[in-house]
CSV table of C-alpha atoms and ligand atoms in Angstrom, one decimal:
chain,number,residue,atom,x,y,z
A,1134,MET,CA,6.6,31.6,12.4
A,1135,ALA,CA,7.5,31.8,9.2
A,1136,ASP,CA,6.8,28.2,7.2
A,1137,LYS,CA,6.8,29.6,4.0
A,1138,VAL,CA,10.7,28.7,3.4
A,1139,ALA,CA,10.0,26.2,1.0
A,1140,PRO,CA,12.9,23.0,0.8
A,1141,LYS,CA,15.1,23.2,-2.0
A,1142,SER,CA,16.2,20.7,-4.4
A,1143,HIS,CA,18.1,17.7,-3.3
A,1144,ALA,CA,19.6,17.3,-6.2
A,1145,SER,CA,22.8,15.5,-6.1
A,1146,GLY,CA,26.2,17.5,-6.2
A,1147,LYS,CA,24.3,20.7,-4.3
A,1148,PHE,CA,24.0,20.7,-1.0
A,1149,SER,CA,20.6,20.7,-0.2
A,1150,ASP,CA,19.6,23.9,1.8
A,1151,PRO,CA,20.5,23.8,5.6
A,1152,LYS,CA,16.4,24.6,6.7
A,1153,SER,CA,15.3,21.6,4.1
A,1154,GLU,CA,17.5,18.9,7.1
A,1155,TRP,CA,15.3,17.2,9.4
A,1156,PRO,CA,15.9,18.7,12.9
A,1157,LEU,CA,18.9,16.8,15.1
A,1158,TRP,CA,17.0,15.2,18.1
A,1159,GLU,CA,18.6,13.8,21.2
A,1160,VAL,CA,17.4,10.7,22.6
A,1161,PHE,CA,17.0,9.2,26.3
A,1162,ILE,CA,15.4,6.1,26.9
A,1163,ARG,CA,14.3,4.1,30.3
A,1164,GLY,CA,15.9,0.9,30.2
A,1165,GLN,CA,14.1,-0.7,33.0
A,1166,HIS,CA,11.2,0.3,35.3
A,1167,GLY,CA,12.7,1.7,38.3
A,1168,MET,CA,15.4,3.1,35.7
A,1169,SER,CA,15.9,6.9,34.8
A,1170,HIS,CA,16.1,8.0,31.3
A,1171,ARG,CA,19.7,7.8,29.7
A,1172,HIS,CA,21.1,9.7,26.9
A,1173,VAL,CA,21.5,6.7,24.2
A,1174,GLY,CA,22.0,9.1,21.4
A,1175,SER,CA,20.5,11.6,18.4
A,1176,LEU,CA,18.7,11.2,15.5
A,1177,HIS,CA,17.1,13.5,12.8
A,1178,ALA,CA,13.2,14.0,12.3
A,1179,SER,CA,10.8,16.2,11.2
A,1180,ASP,CA,8.6,16.4,14.6
A,1181,THR,CA,8.3,15.0,17.9
A,1182,GLU,CA,6.2,12.0,16.7
A,1183,HIS,CA,8.4,11.6,14.3
A,1184,ALA,CA,11.2,11.3,16.2
A,1185,ILE,CA,9.6,9.1,18.7
A,1186,LYS,CA,8.8,6.7,16.5
A,1187,ASN,CA,12.4,6.9,14.8
A,1188,ALA,CA,14.3,6.7,18.1
A,1189,ARG,CA,12.0,3.3,18.6
A,1190,ASP,CA,13.7,2.2,15.2
A,1191,VAL,CA,16.8,3.3,16.0
A,1192,TYR,CA,18.0,2.7,20.0
A,1193,THR,CA,15.3,-0.1,21.0
A,1194,ARG,CA,15.2,-3.0,18.5
A,1195,ARG,CA,16.7,-5.3,21.3
A,1196,ASN,CA,14.1,-4.4,23.9
A,1197,GLU,CA,16.5,-1.9,25.2
A,1198,GLY,CA,13.9,0.3,26.7
A,1199,VAL,CA,10.4,0.8,28.4
A,1200,SER,CA,10.2,4.6,27.7
A,1201,ILE,CA,11.8,7.0,25.4
A,1202,TRP,CA,11.9,10.9,25.6
A,1203,VAL,CA,13.1,12.8,22.7
A,1204,VAL,CA,13.9,16.6,23.3
A,1205,GLU,CA,15.3,19.5,20.4
A,1206,ALA,CA,18.8,19.1,20.3
A,1207,SER,CA,18.8,23.0,19.8
A,1208,ASN,CA,16.9,23.3,23.1
A,1209,ILE,CA,19.0,21.9,25.3
A,1210,SER,CA,22.4,24.2,26.9
A,1211,ALA,CA,25.3,23.0,28.3
A,1212,SER,CA,27.9,24.5,30.4
A,1213,SER,CA,30.9,24.8,28.9
A,1214,PRO,CA,34.1,23.1,28.5
A,1215,SER,CA,36.2,25.8,29.8
A,1216,ASP,CA,34.4,26.5,32.7
A,1217,LYS,CA,34.6,23.4,34.3
A,1218,GLY,CA,36.9,24.6,36.7
A,1219,PRO,CA,35.0,27.3,38.2
A,1220,MET,CA,31.7,24.9,38.0
A,1221,PHE,CA,33.6,21.9,39.6
A,1222,ASP,CA,36.5,22.3,41.7
A,1223,PRO,CA,34.9,23.9,44.5
A,1224,SER,CA,33.0,20.3,45.3
A,1225,ARG,CA,36.8,18.8,45.0
A,1226,ASP,CA,37.9,20.3,48.4
A,1227,LYS,CA,34.9,19.8,50.2
A,1228,VAL,CA,35.8,15.9,51.8
A,1229,TYR,CA,33.9,16.4,54.9
A,1230,ARG,CA,30.4,16.1,52.4
A,1231,HIS,CA,32.0,12.9,52.6
A,1232,PRO,CA,30.5,9.8,55.1
A,1233,THR,CA,34.6,8.6,55.2
A,1234,PHE,CA,35.3,12.2,56.9
A,1235,TYR,CA,34.1,11.6,59.7
A,1236,ASP,CA,36.4,9.0,62.0
A,1237,LEU,CA,34.1,7.3,64.8
A,1238,PRO,CA,35.4,4.5,67.4
A,1239,ASP,CA,34.2,0.9,66.1
A,1240,GLU,CA,32.2,0.7,69.0
A,1241,ALA,CA,29.8,3.0,68.1
A,1242,GLY,CA,28.6,0.2,65.5
A,1243,ASN,CA,27.7,0.5,62.1
A,1244,MET,CA,26.8,4.0,60.9
B,765,MET,CA,38.8,-1.2,6.5
B,766,TYR,CA,35.4,0.2,7.0
B,767,ALA,CA,37.4,3.4,6.7
B,768,GLN,CA,40.3,1.7,4.5
B,769,MET,CA,42.5,4.7,3.5
B,770,VAL,CA,41.3,7.7,4.9
B,771,LYS,CA,44.0,10.6,4.0
B,772,SER,CA,45.0,12.0,6.5
B,773,THR,CA,45.7,16.0,6.6
B,774,GLY,CA,48.3,16.1,9.6
B,775,GLN,CA,52.1,15.4,8.7
B,776,ALA,CA,54.5,13.6,10.7
B,777,VAL,CA,54.0,13.1,14.3
B,778,ARG,CA,54.4,16.1,15.9
B,779,THR,CA,57.8,15.7,18.6
B,780,ARG,CA,56.4,17.6,21.9
B,781,ASP,CA,58.8,20.7,21.1
B,782,ASP,CA,57.3,21.8,17.7
B,783,MET,CA,53.5,21.5,19.7
B,784,THR,CA,51.6,24.3,21.2
B,785,VAL,CA,50.9,24.9,24.6
B,786,GLU,CA,46.9,23.6,23.1
B,787,GLU,CA,48.6,20.9,21.5
B,788,ARG,CA,49.8,19.8,24.5
B,789,ALA,CA,47.4,19.9,26.6
B,790,PHE,CA,45.5,17.8,24.2
B,791,GLN,CA,48.2,15.7,23.6
B,792,ASP,CA,48.0,14.8,27.1
B,793,ARG,CA,44.7,13.8,27.6
B,794,ILE,CA,44.5,11.8,24.6
B,795,ASP,CA,47.5,9.6,26.7
B,796,ARG,CA,45.9,9.5,30.0
B,797,GLY,CA,43.2,7.9,28.0
B,798,GLU,CA,40.8,10.6,28.5
B,799,LYS,CA,38.0,10.9,26.2
B,800,ILE,CA,37.6,14.1,24.0
B,801,GLU,CA,34.5,15.5,24.0
B,802,PRO,CA,32.4,17.9,21.2
B,803,LYS,CA,33.0,20.8,22.4
B,804,ASP,CA,36.5,20.4,23.7
B,805,TRP,CA,39.3,22.1,22.1
B,806,MET,CA,40.8,19.7,19.4
B,807,PRO,CA,43.3,20.3,16.9
B,808,GLU,CA,41.9,20.8,13.1
B,809,GLY,CA,43.7,17.8,11.6
B,810,TYR,CA,42.1,15.7,14.6
B,811,ARG,CA,38.5,17.1,13.7
B,812,LYS,CA,39.1,16.8,9.8
B,813,ASN,CA,40.6,13.4,10.1
B,814,LEU,CA,37.7,12.0,12.0
B,815,ILE,CA,35.4,13.1,9.7
B,816,ARG,CA,36.5,11.7,7.4
B,817,GLN,CA,37.2,8.2,8.6
B,818,ILE,CA,33.9,8.1,10.9
B,819,GLY,CA,32.3,9.4,7.8
B,820,GLN,CA,33.5,6.7,5.6
B,821,HIS,CA,32.9,4.2,8.0
B,822,ALA,CA,29.1,5.6,8.8
B,823,HIS,CA,29.3,5.7,4.7
B,824,SER,CA,30.4,1.5,4.4
B,825,GLU,CA,27.4,1.0,6.4
B,826,ILE,CA,25.1,2.6,4.4
B,827,VAL,CA,26.1,1.1,0.9
B,828,GLY,CA,26.6,-2.3,2.6
B,829,GLN,CA,23.4,-3.2,2.9
B,830,LEU,CA,23.0,-3.2,-0.7
B,831,PRO,CA,25.0,-6.6,-1.2
B,832,GLU,CA,22.2,-8.4,0.8
B,833,GLY,CA,19.2,-6.2,0.4
B,834,ASN,CA,19.6,-8.0,-2.9
B,835,TRP,CA,18.9,-11.0,-1.2
B,836,ILE,CA,16.1,-10.3,1.4
B,837,THR,CA,13.2,-11.4,-0.9
B,838,ARG,CA,15.3,-14.8,-2.3
B,839,ALA,CA,16.5,-15.9,1.0
B,840,PRO,CA,15.6,-19.7,1.4
B,841,THR,CA,13.5,-19.5,3.9
B,842,LEU,CA,11.2,-17.5,6.4
B,843,GLU,CA,13.6,-17.9,9.2
B,844,ARG,CA,16.6,-16.9,6.9
B,845,LYS,CA,14.7,-14.2,5.3
B,846,ALA,CA,13.9,-12.7,9.0
B,847,ASN,CA,17.6,-13.4,10.0
B,848,LEU,CA,18.6,-10.7,7.1
B,849,LEU,CA,16.6,-8.3,7.1
B,850,ALA,CA,17.4,-7.9,11.0
B,851,LYS,CA,21.2,-7.5,10.5
B,852,VAL,CA,20.7,-5.4,7.0
B,853,GLN,CA,18.3,-3.0,9.5
B,854,ASP,CA,21.3,-3.2,12.0
B,855,GLU,CA,23.8,-1.7,9.3
B,856,ALA,CA,21.2,1.4,8.5
B,857,GLY,CA,21.3,1.7,12.7
B,858,HIS,CA,24.8,1.6,12.5
B,859,GLY,CA,25.3,3.8,9.5
B,860,LEU,CA,22.8,6.3,11.7
B,861,TYR,CA,24.9,6.1,14.8
B,862,LEU,CA,27.9,6.8,12.9
B,863,TYR,CA,26.5,10.0,10.8
B,864,CYS,CA,25.8,11.7,14.3
B,865,ALA,CA,29.3,10.9,15.5
B,866,ALA,CA,30.4,12.9,12.5
B,867,GLU,CA,28.2,15.6,12.7
B,868,THR,CA,29.3,16.6,16.2
B,869,LEU,CA,32.5,17.2,14.6
B,870,GLY,CA,30.6,20.5,12.3
B,871,VAL,CA,29.5,18.7,9.3
B,872,SER,CA,26.1,18.4,8.7
B,873,ARG,CA,24.4,15.1,7.5
B,874,ASP,CA,23.0,16.5,4.0
B,875,GLU,CA,27.0,17.3,3.4
B,876,LEU,CA,28.3,14.0,3.6
B,877,PHE,CA,25.8,12.3,1.6
B,878,ASP,CA,26.6,14.8,-0.8
B,879,MET,CA,30.3,13.9,-0.6
B,880,LEU,CA,29.1,10.0,-0.6
B,881,HIS,CA,27.1,10.7,-3.6
B,882,THR,CA,29.4,13.1,-5.3
B,883,GLY,CA,32.4,10.5,-4.7
B,884,LYS,CA,34.0,12.8,-2.8
B,885,MET,CA,34.1,10.3,0.1
B,886,LYS,CA,34.9,7.0,-0.3
B,887,TYR,CA,33.3,3.3,1.1
B,888,SER,CA,34.5,0.5,2.2
B,889,SER,CA,36.3,-1.6,-1.4
B,890,ILE,CA,34.4,-4.6,-0.3
B,891,PHE,CA,30.5,-3.4,-1.2
B,892,ASN,CA,32.0,-2.9,-4.6
B,893,TYR,CA,32.1,-6.9,-5.3
B,894,PRO,CA,28.9,-8.2,-6.3
B,895,THR,CA,26.8,-11.2,-4.4
B,896,LEU,CA,25.9,-14.0,-6.9
B,897,THR,CA,24.7,-16.7,-4.9
B,898,TRP,CA,23.0,-16.9,-1.4
B,899,ALA,CA,26.3,-19.0,-0.2
B,900,ASP,CA,27.5,-15.1,-0.7
B,901,MET,CA,25.2,-14.0,2.2
B,902,GLY,CA,27.2,-17.0,4.9
B,903,ALA,CA,30.6,-15.3,3.1
B,904,VAL,CA,29.7,-11.5,4.1
B,905,GLY,CA,28.7,-12.2,7.5
B,906,TRP,CA,31.4,-15.0,8.4
B,907,LEU,CA,34.2,-12.9,6.7
B,908,VAL,CA,33.1,-9.5,5.8
B,909,ASP,CA,31.4,-9.0,9.2
B,910,GLY,CA,34.2,-10.6,10.9
B,911,ALA,CA,36.7,-8.7,9.5
B,912,ALA,CA,34.6,-5.4,10.6
B,913,ILE,CA,34.6,-6.9,14.2
B,914,MET,CA,38.7,-7.2,14.2
B,915,ASN,CA,38.4,-3.7,13.6
B,916,GLN,CA,35.8,-2.4,15.5
B,917,VAL,CA,37.1,-3.5,18.9
B,918,PRO,CA,39.9,-2.4,19.5
B,919,LEU,CA,38.1,1.1,18.4
B,920,GLN,CA,35.9,1.4,21.9
B,921,ARG,CA,38.9,2.5,22.9
B,922,THR,CA,39.5,5.3,20.6
B,923,SER,CA,40.3,9.1,21.8
B,924,TYR,CA,36.6,11.0,20.7
B,925,GLY,CA,34.0,10.1,22.8
B,926,PRO,CA,30.8,9.9,20.3
B,927,TYR,CA,32.7,7.6,17.9
B,928,ALA,CA,33.8,5.0,20.9
B,929,ARG,CA,29.9,5.2,22.0
B,930,ALA,CA,28.8,4.6,18.8
B,931,MET,CA,31.6,1.5,18.3
B,932,VAL,CA,30.0,0.3,21.8
B,933,ARG,CA,26.6,0.2,20.3
B,934,ILE,CA,27.8,-1.1,17.1
B,935,CYS,CA,30.1,-3.7,18.9
B,936,LYS,CA,27.0,-5.3,20.8
B,937,GLU,CA,25.1,-5.5,17.2
B,938,GLU,CA,27.8,-7.4,15.0
B,939,SER,CA,28.5,-10.2,16.7
B,940,PHE,CA,24.7,-11.8,15.4
B,941,HIS,CA,25.9,-10.7,12.1
B,942,GLN,CA,28.5,-13.0,11.4
B,943,ARG,CA,27.0,-16.0,13.8
B,944,GLN,CA,24.3,-16.0,11.5
B,945,GLY,CA,27.0,-16.1,8.3
B,946,PHE,CA,28.5,-18.5,9.5
B,947,GLN,CA,25.7,-20.4,10.3
B,948,VAL,CA,24.6,-19.9,6.8
B,949,MET,CA,28.0,-21.7,5.5
B,950,LEU,CA,28.0,-24.1,8.0
B,951,THR,CA,24.6,-25.5,6.2
B,952,MET,CA,25.9,-25.3,2.8
B,953,ALA,CA,29.4,-27.0,4.1
B,954,ARG,CA,27.2,-29.5,5.3
B,955,GLY,CA,24.5,-29.6,2.9
B,956,THR,CA,24.4,-31.6,-0.6
B,957,LYS,CA,27.3,-31.7,-2.7
B,958,ASP,CA,26.1,-28.6,-5.0
B,959,GLN,CA,26.0,-26.4,-1.7
B,960,LYS,CA,29.2,-27.4,-0.7
B,961,ARG,CA,31.0,-25.9,-3.7
B,962,MET,CA,28.4,-23.2,-3.8
B,963,ALA,CA,29.5,-22.3,-0.3
B,964,GLN,CA,33.5,-23.6,-1.4
B,965,ASP,CA,32.8,-21.1,-4.4
B,966,ALA,CA,31.6,-18.3,-2.2
B,967,LEU,CA,34.8,-18.6,0.0
B,968,ASN,CA,36.9,-18.1,-3.2
B,969,ARG,CA,35.7,-14.9,-4.7
B,970,PHE,CA,35.7,-13.1,-1.0
B,971,TRP,CA,39.1,-14.2,0.4
B,972,TYR,CA,41.1,-11.6,-1.1
B,973,PRO,CA,38.3,-8.9,-1.0
B,974,ALA,CA,38.4,-9.3,2.7
B,975,LEU,CA,41.9,-9.2,3.4
B,976,MET,CA,42.2,-6.1,1.3
B,977,MET,CA,39.4,-4.6,3.9
B,978,PHE,CA,42.0,-3.6,6.3
B,979,GLY,CA,43.7,-1.4,3.4
B,980,PRO,CA,47.3,-1.6,2.0
B,981,SER,CA,50.1,-2.0,4.9
B,982,ASP,CA,51.0,1.1,6.4
B,983,LYS,CA,54.0,0.4,8.9
B,984,GLU,CA,55.8,2.8,7.2
B,985,SER,CA,53.1,5.3,7.0
B,986,VAL,CA,53.7,9.1,8.7
B,987,HIS,CA,49.9,9.3,8.8
B,988,SER,CA,48.6,6.4,10.9
B,989,ALA,CA,51.7,6.9,12.9
B,990,GLN,CA,49.3,10.6,13.4
B,991,SER,CA,46.4,8.6,13.5
B,992,MET,CA,47.9,6.2,15.5
B,993,ALA,CA,48.9,8.8,18.9
B,994,TRP,CA,45.4,10.5,18.9
B,995,LYS,CA,44.1,7.4,19.4
B,996,ILE,CA,41.5,7.3,16.0
B,997,LYS,CA,43.4,4.1,14.7
B,998,MET,CA,44.3,2.0,17.4
B,999,ASN,CA,46.3,-1.3,15.2
B,1000,THR,CA,48.2,-1.0,12.0
B,1001,ASN,CA,46.4,-2.4,9.2
B,1002,ASP,CA,49.3,-5.9,8.9
B,1003,GLU,CA,48.8,-6.1,12.3
B,1004,LEU,CA,44.6,-6.3,12.4
B,1005,ARG,CA,44.6,-8.6,9.3
B,1006,GLN,CA,47.1,-11.2,10.5
B,1007,LYS,CA,44.9,-11.5,13.5
B,1008,PHE,CA,41.8,-12.2,10.8
B,1009,VAL,CA,43.3,-14.6,9.2
B,1010,ASP,CA,44.9,-16.5,12.3
B,1011,GLU,CA,41.5,-16.6,13.5
B,1012,THR,CA,39.6,-17.6,10.2
B,1013,VAL,CA,41.7,-20.5,9.0
B,1014,PRO,CA,41.0,-22.4,11.6
B,1015,GLN,CA,36.5,-21.5,10.8
B,1016,ALA,CA,37.4,-22.3,7.5
B,1017,GLU,CA,39.0,-25.5,8.3
B,1018,PHE,CA,35.7,-26.6,10.4
B,1019,LEU,CA,33.8,-25.9,7.8
B,1020,GLY,CA,35.8,-28.5,5.7
B,1021,LEU,CA,36.3,-25.7,2.8
B,1022,SER,CA,39.7,-24.4,1.8
B,1023,VAL,CA,41.1,-21.1,1.8
B,1024,PRO,CA,42.0,-20.3,-1.5
B,1025,ASP,CA,46.1,-19.4,-0.7
B,1026,GLU,CA,48.7,-21.9,-1.7
B,1027,LYS,CA,51.0,-20.5,0.8
B,1028,LEU,CA,49.0,-20.3,3.5
B,1029,THR,CA,51.6,-22.5,6.4
B,1030,TRP,CA,51.4,-21.8,10.3
B,1031,ASN,CA,54.8,-20.8,11.1
B,1032,GLU,CA,56.2,-22.5,14.3
B,1033,GLU,CA,58.0,-19.8,14.6
B,1034,THR,CA,56.2,-16.4,14.4
B,1035,GLU,CA,53.1,-18.7,15.6
B,1036,HIS,CA,51.2,-17.2,12.8
B,1037,TYR,CA,49.8,-17.9,9.5
B,1038,ASP,CA,52.2,-16.8,6.2
B,1039,TYR,CA,49.1,-16.0,3.7
B,1040,SER,CA,49.5,-14.2,0.6
B,1041,GLU,CA,48.6,-10.3,0.1
B,1042,PRO,CA,45.3,-10.1,-2.2
B,1043,ASP,CA,46.3,-8.4,-5.6
B,1044,TRP,CA,46.8,-4.4,-4.6
B,1045,SER,CA,46.4,-3.4,-8.1
B,1046,GLU,CA,43.0,-4.8,-8.0
B,1047,PHE,CA,42.1,-2.8,-4.8
B,1048,PHE,CA,43.3,0.6,-6.1
B,1049,ASP,CA,41.3,-0.1,-8.5
B,1050,VAL,CA,38.0,-0.9,-7.0
B,1051,ILE,CA,38.7,2.5,-4.7
B,1052,SER,CA,38.9,4.4,-7.7
B,1053,GLY,CA,35.7,3.6,-9.0
B,1054,ASN,CA,36.4,0.9,-11.2
B,1055,GLY,CA,35.1,-2.1,-9.3
B,1056,PRO,CA,32.7,-4.4,-10.2
B,1057,CYS,CA,29.5,-2.6,-9.0
B,1058,ASN,CA,30.6,0.7,-7.8
B,1059,ALA,CA,28.5,2.6,-10.3
B,1060,GLU,CA,25.5,0.2,-9.5
B,1061,ARG,CA,26.1,1.1,-5.7
B,1062,LEU,CA,26.0,4.7,-6.4
B,1063,LYS,CA,23.2,4.7,-8.5
B,1064,THR,CA,21.1,3.4,-5.9
B,1065,ARG,CA,22.4,4.8,-3.4
B,1066,LYS,CA,21.2,8.7,-5.0
B,1067,LYS,CA,18.0,7.2,-6.6
B,1068,ALA,CA,17.2,6.0,-3.1
B,1069,TRP,CA,17.6,9.4,-1.9
B,1070,ASP,CA,16.8,11.8,-4.4
B,1071,ASP,CA,13.1,8.9,-4.8
B,1072,GLY,CA,13.1,9.9,-1.2
B,1073,ALA,CA,13.4,14.1,-1.7
B,1074,TRP,CA,9.5,14.9,-1.8
B,1075,VAL,CA,9.0,12.4,1.1
B,1076,ARG,CA,11.4,14.5,3.6
B,1077,GLU,CA,9.8,17.9,1.9
B,1078,ALA,CA,6.3,16.7,2.7
B,1079,MET,CA,7.4,15.6,6.6
B,1080,LEU,CA,8.5,18.9,7.3
B,1081,ALA,CA,6.3,20.7,5.6
B,1082,HIS,CA,4.1,19.0,7.6
B,1083,ALA,CA,5.7,19.5,10.6
B,1084,ARG,CA,5.8,23.5,10.3
B,1085,LYS,CA,2.3,23.8,9.2
B,1086,SER,CA,1.1,21.9,11.8
B,1087,ARG,CA,3.7,23.8,14.4
B,1088,ALA,CA,2.0,27.0,13.8
B,1089,ARG,CA,-1.5,26.2,14.1
B,1090,ARG,CA,-0.3,24.6,17.5
B,1091,GLU,CA,1.0,27.8,17.9
B,1092,ALA,CA,-1.5,30.1,16.9
B,1093,ALA,CA,-4.4,27.9,19.1
B,1094,GLU,CA,-1.9,28.7,21.6
C,289,FE2,FE1,27.1,-3.1,10.7
C,290,FE2,FE1,27.6,-6.1,10.6
């Protein structure tokens, strides 16, 4: 990759080159053993190691985690809000996927 | 408040008839209490107002570290030093949560910093006052964080998802800030004569600047009305200021200190305190750059940014080189 892009001067009054900004990372934290990682926020960092260190300082100052995942935000693909209907509506009318759909006599016991 | 005088881009609140179909659907979502997320459609005015408000809030957290940072090396005990250090570190975190929330609206971190450093964006007027004695650390935690909490708690329900979530995190951390400040005040107020005098002096100097944090009355402001319709502002400035006075006066009495306001009285009818307005001409002076510490705060901020430039660049260069090396090895 082209890594010759020299960062521009950061002198105030002029926006710095967007390429000289540390990339954005999304941070996921496992709060307790046995739980899954949960998105907690984002931060800027130069590389993975740096992102994990920053995540520790920014998001776990009060013992909030036992494990950290970081992923560069540009690597995340997301569904688009305009697809919300076609994406999620089809599962709405399938009430038979829920246990309460099935009426059973009380005598059958707990199920 | 931390976002005191956010110049609104919107005009008066638009009636439903004036709205486009999209705007109407957007307002309906807000009225139903739905959260707006970064990729959702939003009116340009909503986006711009939020960038200004969240940006100003973020800048306040970051600049707000300076008056307290001033006392870290001179804290009276190791315990107080640890407390203050933790609090100031939290404020840095608050700034970071908020910058990230602002960035989801399409503004970059460097742009936000640039607007702070060139004075295009403001931060709260309160941080342009000096912290002269250790008692000021008490007054700042108790009054300044206290006023901030008053504003931030309702903002947890704001309509913009990333902003609301940042507020939830911030509010969780904020109450320790106020409590440690109050404890400093309590220790001083119950200490020697000199210590009590210092505590009273700190209250005298911070009372009116704290009241100014809520901003001038906006009862009649059309800009505020639009922000309230969009739920990016949850209460009027006067409502919050009154709430602050009502909660803080009994705390001052508990400390045995007197609020520097001769007109301050409990009003049986309204069941609120009547109090004197701060000097608003002083407020406009401070917010427009002429407060006692404006120049110093901005200079310190810019110096930190400029002095850190080589570190930011070196880390990026290192990251690029090691990635190239890794890719070459593959
Ligand atoms: Fe804060
Ligand atoms: Fe705070």
